[in-house]
């Protein structure tokens, strides 16, 4: 079986000639690894980083076809490969090598973060590779720059990002031909003065390090067009930066700057100056009036240090990767999403960069216990496992729970193996704002949950007594000799149950030992409401025992000795789980209890589908708990219109459901959150289960409106939920929930043109981006242009267009502006990133999200094409996860 395709190597900015095609012909399962390795060698390129055993394939090729391998000019390897060391010894023999990529990041942890490769050094003989112009060692474990690199006389591009570099060599400036250098996300504390000798350097990226000082010699980089010093510990920058006459973009955000030289305003080509998230209380007027300067996140105008800022302050968009720096002096940090940190003095012995992001909760990773309610998104803090000398205080805002009766709010953290609950203090600052405070000595993932109140105690050899704080009538007695070693016991109680049959509170007992108790443990439960020891009919009383998942309920009345007082039932057990007293005439109690227990975990919800009044193609979908429907609709009624909410249905916390557009209405099926043409959701009762998307129609809307619908369906039945609990009672699709109407009106001509004007747009077809990172097509640009509205001028300025270009000919200006910029920048490898950034800076996060979705689709299609021709791997490799060539 053969799969044949021509894959084009992505064109990088350092390549001047046309890329050479690489043909992969046969799959490994057909020819075997040695034969397939041979077919990977085509012309002068070897791309082996897409294989889990790429180094083994390289060694096989070198042994069998040495002469051809020695002629290779372009080589890519993975540093997550266990045979990397043996392969490195051969590389100095490849005298014709022009480009060498040895990247880590091919393996990922439980939450999708890239893991660093094993590369810590390079053979000294690699300095003899006189033809090498491009070297990429990103996502590795380098603590020092290999000395052989300084002998690469032809090197033009050097990438050592995402390593552990602390210092650069003093003679680093000997790389006289270097035009691009990126050392972002390392641990650099200072720079060698010889860095000023890099006379032809154009791009210098030293972001997200620990730099406290920049040498004056940086001002000698007269050809530098972009300088990124963001995310460091800089309190000042040298005046010599004003000598960089070619500089276009200067990134200084997320530092500790208290002043900036006014001379920066005189740089003739500067078009972007980012000073956000520093400690600037005053800025020279020459700089403050620049149209392209960014100053948000600074305590401008304050005469005293801000009590909220301390030594650093971070402001971030929710869901994006950001960072801030902590010094030994400590600081307070406030994120735009409302999360607060307090680092006491001495918590960090050295300057430490903290990376943070907020994530949508993934049910596969966030394991909620029964009756848990999720109240926040997931907060990730890196570096994972970083140890602090003193406890760091974290304050996380969370959604107000419906009731705190019988429940408590805790911060839950992931240790790398399992989730555990932290000691939490809850504060209600005002009616709608709740904050959970906790203290930690390490960083990982954090979220806020509401759980049943948990009482716990240590059980020693001498025995003890445990009461419930929810219902003091529930107690557990541990007699002397019940255990040989002290163990921890936890108790949770679910009281106030509304069931048709009389039942006691639900009692759940658990322990940290797998061993049963040596002696029976005595449990006291209150009798069901209205039942006393006087009117008790023992034949109607049943003691039920459920497993920890609540899937099986057994009647154990005949297996234990029940004792009764006027108000209580007492019995003895040797192992823990759920216990429940029922008073009923029914005979098959277990099955009934199972259904009642499932209903206790379900939420009554309604679905809404609304269309924006100004743009009916923009549809808002949301799953709302029943008691929140009216307040939500009241907030949306000024901007949206649509049908009444759906009928009430029941859903579980963390249950997956889907939205499908039908009747001639559709969405982009290749969205990352689309599964089999349906939009995927996860229901959390206290989070916004909402998505706002654009819909299209396959029906011609020039002459008539389109009347379609959106239907909601349950996902696959989770393993922990009985099948009958999630099936509808009627309908051809047993997982169907509800259906709501959607109407797209008849299209009207735009800008005084005939309805087909957009289809006949005069610009020639174009694509932004490339095959590996994903394309934005002309159709994508048309869709984006139609949504810009009144923001089009701001977006144009942020894209770098001049005022003259923007103000000419207002007819069709939005389309002209966007396509004019696209034509000018179609050859720029960073054009898509610039478009996304411009949209965000213009306040159009919705368009930025759409572009990122399209780009992610491109990545997926590229990886699928790789897999189709036999380059399969278990962990996907995304070069785009690393912000460089």
mmCIF file of C-alpha atoms in Angstrom, residues 260-457:
data_model
loop_
_atom_site.group_PDB
_atom_site.id
_atom_site.type_symbol
_atom_site.label_atom_id
_atom_site.label_comp_id
_atom_site.label_asym_id
_atom_site.label_seq_id
_atom_site.Cartn_x
_atom_site.Cartn_y
_atom_site.Cartn_z
ATOM 1 C CA UNK A 260 12.489 55.735 30.148
ATOM 2 C CA UNK A 261 14.764 58.097 28.205
ATOM 3 C CA UNK A 262 12.971 60.813 26.243
ATOM 4 C CA UNK A 263 15.430 60.296 23.390
ATOM 5 C CA UNK A 264 13.481 57.202 22.297
ATOM 6 C CA UNK A 265 10.893 59.535 20.785
ATOM 7 C CA UNK A 266 13.483 60.676 18.214
ATOM 8 C CA UNK A 267 13.993 57.244 16.660
ATOM 9 C CA UNK A 268 13.003 57.913 13.022
ATOM 10 C CA UNK A 269 11.581 54.490 12.116
ATOM 11 C CA UNK A 270 9.972 53.504 15.421
ATOM 12 C CA UNK A 271 6.360 52.390 14.890
ATOM 13 C CA UNK A 272 5.730 50.455 18.105
ATOM 14 C CA UNK A 273 6.818 51.148 21.685
ATOM 15 C CA UNK A 274 5.288 48.839 24.324
ATOM 16 C CA UNK A 275 5.766 50.056 27.916
ATOM 17 C CA UNK A 276 2.758 48.289 29.465
ATOM 18 C CA UNK A 277 2.821 46.695 32.927
ATOM 19 C CA UNK A 278 5.786 48.540 34.408
ATOM 20 C CA UNK A 279 6.191 50.868 37.400
ATOM 21 C CA UNK A 280 6.204 54.140 35.445
ATOM 22 C CA UNK A 281 4.721 57.028 37.432
ATOM 23 C CA UNK A 282 5.830 59.637 34.902
ATOM 24 C CA UNK A 283 6.624 59.453 31.200
ATOM 25 C CA UNK A 284 8.398 62.164 29.165
ATOM 26 C CA UNK A 285 5.822 64.187 27.187
ATOM 27 C CA UNK A 286 7.665 63.406 23.930
ATOM 28 C CA UNK A 287 6.964 59.709 24.466
ATOM 29 C CA UNK A 288 3.486 60.017 25.944
ATOM 30 C CA UNK A 289 2.223 61.777 22.822
ATOM 31 C CA UNK A 290 3.490 59.132 20.409
ATOM 32 C CA UNK A 291 0.474 57.525 18.638
ATOM 33 C CA UNK A 292 1.992 54.042 18.829
ATOM 34 C CA UNK A 293 3.083 53.954 22.476
ATOM 35 C CA UNK A 294 1.342 51.499 24.882
ATOM 36 C CA UNK A 295 1.237 52.536 28.572
ATOM 37 C CA UNK A 296 -1.522 50.469 30.191
ATOM 38 C CA UNK A 297 -0.753 48.830 33.532
ATOM 39 C CA UNK A 298 1.446 51.659 34.864
ATOM 40 C CA UNK A 299 0.711 53.762 38.000
ATOM 41 C CA UNK A 300 0.923 57.001 35.985
ATOM 42 C CA UNK A 301 0.358 60.128 38.060
ATOM 43 C CA UNK A 302 0.770 58.393 41.420
ATOM 44 C CA UNK A 303 3.133 60.112 43.828
ATOM 45 C CA UNK A 304 3.374 57.162 46.221
ATOM 46 C CA UNK A 305 3.933 53.486 45.385
ATOM 47 C CA UNK A 306 0.661 51.850 44.524
ATOM 48 C CA UNK A 307 -0.503 49.513 47.313
ATOM 49 C CA UNK A 308 -1.717 47.174 44.606
ATOM 50 C CA UNK A 309 1.472 47.209 42.594
ATOM 51 C CA UNK A 310 4.346 46.802 45.029
ATOM 52 C CA UNK A 311 7.368 45.948 42.917
ATOM 53 C CA UNK A 312 5.457 44.658 39.932
ATOM 54 C CA UNK A 313 1.986 44.602 38.539
ATOM 55 C CA UNK A 314 0.533 42.404 35.823
ATOM 56 C CA UNK A 315 -2.501 43.000 33.700
ATOM 57 C CA UNK A 316 -3.567 40.257 31.320
ATOM 58 C CA UNK A 317 -6.343 39.258 28.980
ATOM 59 C CA UNK A 318 -8.237 36.250 30.266
ATOM 60 C CA UNK A 319 -7.059 33.029 28.689
ATOM 61 C CA UNK A 320 -3.810 34.347 27.178
ATOM 62 C CA UNK A 321 -0.285 33.461 28.216
ATOM 63 C CA UNK A 322 1.315 36.254 30.285
ATOM 64 C CA UNK A 323 4.094 36.658 32.798
ATOM 65 C CA UNK A 324 5.390 38.810 35.606
ATOM 66 C CA UNK A 325 8.616 38.885 37.592
ATOM 67 C CA UNK A 326 9.009 38.474 41.366
ATOM 68 C CA UNK A 327 12.103 39.686 43.230
ATOM 69 C CA UNK A 328 13.397 38.945 46.730
ATOM 70 C CA UNK A 329 11.707 42.137 47.951
ATOM 71 C CA UNK A 330 8.306 40.590 47.350
ATOM 72 C CA UNK A 331 5.323 42.211 45.676
ATOM 73 C CA UNK A 332 1.598 42.226 45.101
ATOM 74 C CA UNK A 333 0.264 41.299 41.684
ATOM 75 C CA UNK A 334 -3.246 41.854 40.372
ATOM 76 C CA UNK A 335 -4.368 40.203 37.144
ATOM 77 C CA UNK A 336 -7.039 41.687 34.926
ATOM 78 C CA UNK A 337 -9.226 38.629 35.582
ATOM 79 C CA UNK A 338 -9.312 39.543 39.287
ATOM 80 C CA UNK A 339 -6.798 37.039 40.684
ATOM 81 C CA UNK A 340 -4.465 38.488 43.348
ATOM 82 C CA UNK A 341 -1.035 37.271 44.477
ATOM 83 C CA UNK A 342 1.018 38.354 47.448
ATOM 84 C CA UNK A 343 4.678 37.366 47.533
ATOM 85 C CA UNK A 344 6.112 38.254 50.966
ATOM 86 C CA UNK A 345 9.708 39.541 51.158
ATOM 87 C CA UNK A 346 12.104 36.616 50.887
ATOM 88 C CA UNK A 347 9.597 34.281 49.217
ATOM 89 C CA UNK A 348 11.871 34.173 46.156
ATOM 90 C CA UNK A 349 15.605 34.268 46.811
ATOM 91 C CA UNK A 350 16.375 35.312 43.197
ATOM 92 C CA UNK A 351 14.296 37.112 40.554
ATOM 93 C CA UNK A 352 11.770 34.603 39.282
ATOM 94 C CA UNK A 353 9.493 34.825 36.272
ATOM 95 C CA UNK A 354 5.973 33.568 36.825
ATOM 96 C CA UNK A 355 3.989 32.509 33.767
ATOM 97 C CA UNK A 356 0.235 32.316 34.108
ATOM 98 C CA UNK A 357 -2.778 31.478 32.008
ATOM 99 C CA UNK A 358 -6.423 30.650 32.625
ATOM 100 C CA UNK A 359 -7.894 27.594 30.938
ATOM 101 C CA UNK A 360 -11.341 26.280 30.236
ATOM 102 C CA UNK A 361 -11.871 23.235 32.458
ATOM 103 C CA UNK A 362 -11.430 19.953 30.612
ATOM 104 C CA UNK A 363 -13.531 17.166 32.149
ATOM 105 C CA UNK A 364 -10.817 14.658 31.238
ATOM 106 C CA UNK A 365 -8.336 16.477 33.486
ATOM 107 C CA UNK A 366 -10.496 18.150 36.135
ATOM 108 C CA UNK A 367 -12.038 15.295 38.094
ATOM 109 C CA UNK A 368 -15.001 16.499 40.141
ATOM 110 C CA UNK A 369 -16.339 14.312 42.911
ATOM 111 C CA UNK A 370 -20.051 13.611 43.211
ATOM 112 C CA UNK A 371 -21.956 16.733 44.325
ATOM 113 C CA UNK A 372 -18.946 18.983 43.598
ATOM 114 C CA UNK A 373 -19.682 22.229 41.758
ATOM 115 C CA UNK A 374 -17.037 24.038 39.700
ATOM 116 C CA UNK A 375 -16.908 27.769 40.472
ATOM 117 C CA UNK A 376 -13.945 29.037 38.417
ATOM 118 C CA UNK A 377 -11.752 28.448 35.404
ATOM 119 C CA UNK A 378 -8.432 26.640 35.814
ATOM 120 C CA UNK A 379 -5.447 28.822 36.730
ATOM 121 C CA UNK A 380 -2.060 27.498 35.633
ATOM 122 C CA UNK A 381 1.099 28.931 37.217
ATOM 123 C CA UNK A 382 4.588 28.084 35.992
ATOM 124 C CA UNK A 383 7.232 27.004 36.594
ATOM 125 C CA UNK A 384 5.444 23.920 37.902
ATOM 126 C CA UNK A 385 6.742 22.764 41.264
ATOM 127 C CA UNK A 386 8.728 25.975 41.898
ATOM 128 C CA UNK A 387 9.534 26.067 45.629
ATOM 129 C CA UNK A 388 9.171 29.289 47.619
ATOM 130 C CA UNK A 389 10.914 30.137 50.883
ATOM 131 C CA UNK A 390 7.658 31.497 52.316
ATOM 132 C CA UNK A 391 4.029 30.828 51.539
ATOM 133 C CA UNK A 392 2.571 32.749 48.607
ATOM 134 C CA UNK A 393 -1.003 33.958 49.043
ATOM 135 C CA UNK A 394 -3.402 33.429 46.135
ATOM 136 C CA UNK A 395 -6.845 35.038 45.995
ATOM 137 C CA UNK A 396 -9.196 33.694 43.320
ATOM 138 C CA UNK A 397 -12.616 35.225 42.565
ATOM 139 C CA UNK A 398 -15.341 32.693 41.914
ATOM 140 C CA UNK A 399 -18.959 32.486 40.869
ATOM 141 C CA UNK A 400 -21.371 32.879 43.749
ATOM 142 C CA UNK A 401 -22.809 29.449 44.652
ATOM 143 C CA UNK A 402 -26.554 29.096 44.899
ATOM 144 C CA UNK A 403 -26.343 28.305 48.598
ATOM 145 C CA UNK A 404 -23.603 27.667 51.115
ATOM 146 C CA UNK A 405 -25.865 25.611 53.360
ATOM 147 C CA UNK A 406 -24.237 22.192 53.862
ATOM 148 C CA UNK A 407 -21.487 23.199 51.427
ATOM 149 C CA UNK A 408 -18.046 24.802 51.599
ATOM 150 C CA UNK A 409 -15.784 26.493 49.055
ATOM 151 C CA UNK A 410 -12.198 25.262 48.642
ATOM 152 C CA UNK A 411 -9.292 25.845 46.271
ATOM 153 C CA UNK A 412 -8.252 22.593 44.604
ATOM 154 C CA UNK A 413 -4.747 22.044 43.199
ATOM 155 C CA UNK A 414 -3.080 19.416 41.036
ATOM 156 C CA UNK A 415 0.140 17.842 42.327
ATOM 157 C CA UNK A 416 1.097 16.172 39.042
ATOM 158 C CA UNK A 417 -0.573 12.911 40.090
ATOM 159 C CA UNK A 418 -3.896 13.860 41.670
ATOM 160 C CA UNK A 419 -6.049 16.772 42.809
ATOM 161 C CA UNK A 420 -6.165 17.786 46.488
ATOM 162 C CA UNK A 421 -7.995 20.494 48.430
ATOM 163 C CA UNK A 422 -6.145 23.363 50.136
ATOM 164 C CA UNK A 423 -7.016 25.070 53.401
ATOM 165 C CA UNK A 424 -9.202 27.913 52.139
ATOM 166 C CA UNK A 425 -10.544 31.157 53.612
ATOM 167 C CA UNK A 426 -13.617 32.621 51.899
ATOM 168 C CA UNK A 427 -14.409 36.344 51.740
ATOM 169 C CA UNK A 428 -17.506 38.071 50.409
ATOM 170 C CA UNK A 429 -16.439 41.615 49.486
ATOM 171 C CA UNK A 430 -19.824 42.642 48.180
ATOM 172 C CA UNK A 431 -23.067 40.964 47.253
ATOM 173 C CA UNK A 432 -21.893 39.568 43.917
ATOM 174 C CA UNK A 433 -18.146 39.244 44.529
ATOM 175 C CA UNK A 434 -16.687 36.242 46.335
ATOM 176 C CA UNK A 435 -12.986 35.495 46.782
ATOM 177 C CA UNK A 436 -11.238 32.300 47.933
ATOM 178 C CA UNK A 437 -7.858 32.782 49.668
ATOM 179 C CA UNK A 438 -5.205 30.094 50.058
ATOM 180 C CA UNK A 439 -1.446 29.869 50.701
ATOM 181 C CA UNK A 440 0.988 27.637 48.815
ATOM 182 C CA UNK A 441 4.701 26.872 48.671
ATOM 183 C CA UNK A 442 4.646 25.640 45.056
ATOM 184 C CA UNK A 443 2.870 26.410 41.793
ATOM 185 C CA UNK A 444 0.849 24.161 39.501
ATOM 186 C CA UNK A 445 -2.881 24.247 38.547
ATOM 187 C CA UNK A 446 -5.636 25.734 40.743
ATOM 188 C CA UNK A 447 -9.418 25.991 40.626
ATOM 189 C CA UNK A 448 -12.277 26.793 43.005
ATOM 190 C CA UNK A 449 -14.995 24.245 43.788
ATOM 191 C CA UNK A 450 -17.964 23.996 46.098
ATOM 192 C CA UNK A 451 -18.157 20.639 47.885
ATOM 193 C CA UNK A 452 -20.214 19.046 50.624
ATOM 194 C CA UNK A 453 -18.958 20.144 54.042
ATOM 195 C CA UNK A 454 -16.171 17.781 55.036
ATOM 196 C CA UNK A 455 -15.398 16.859 58.649
ATOM 197 C CA UNK A 456 -12.290 14.827 59.314
ATOM 198 C CA UNK A 457 -10.268 13.496 62.210
#
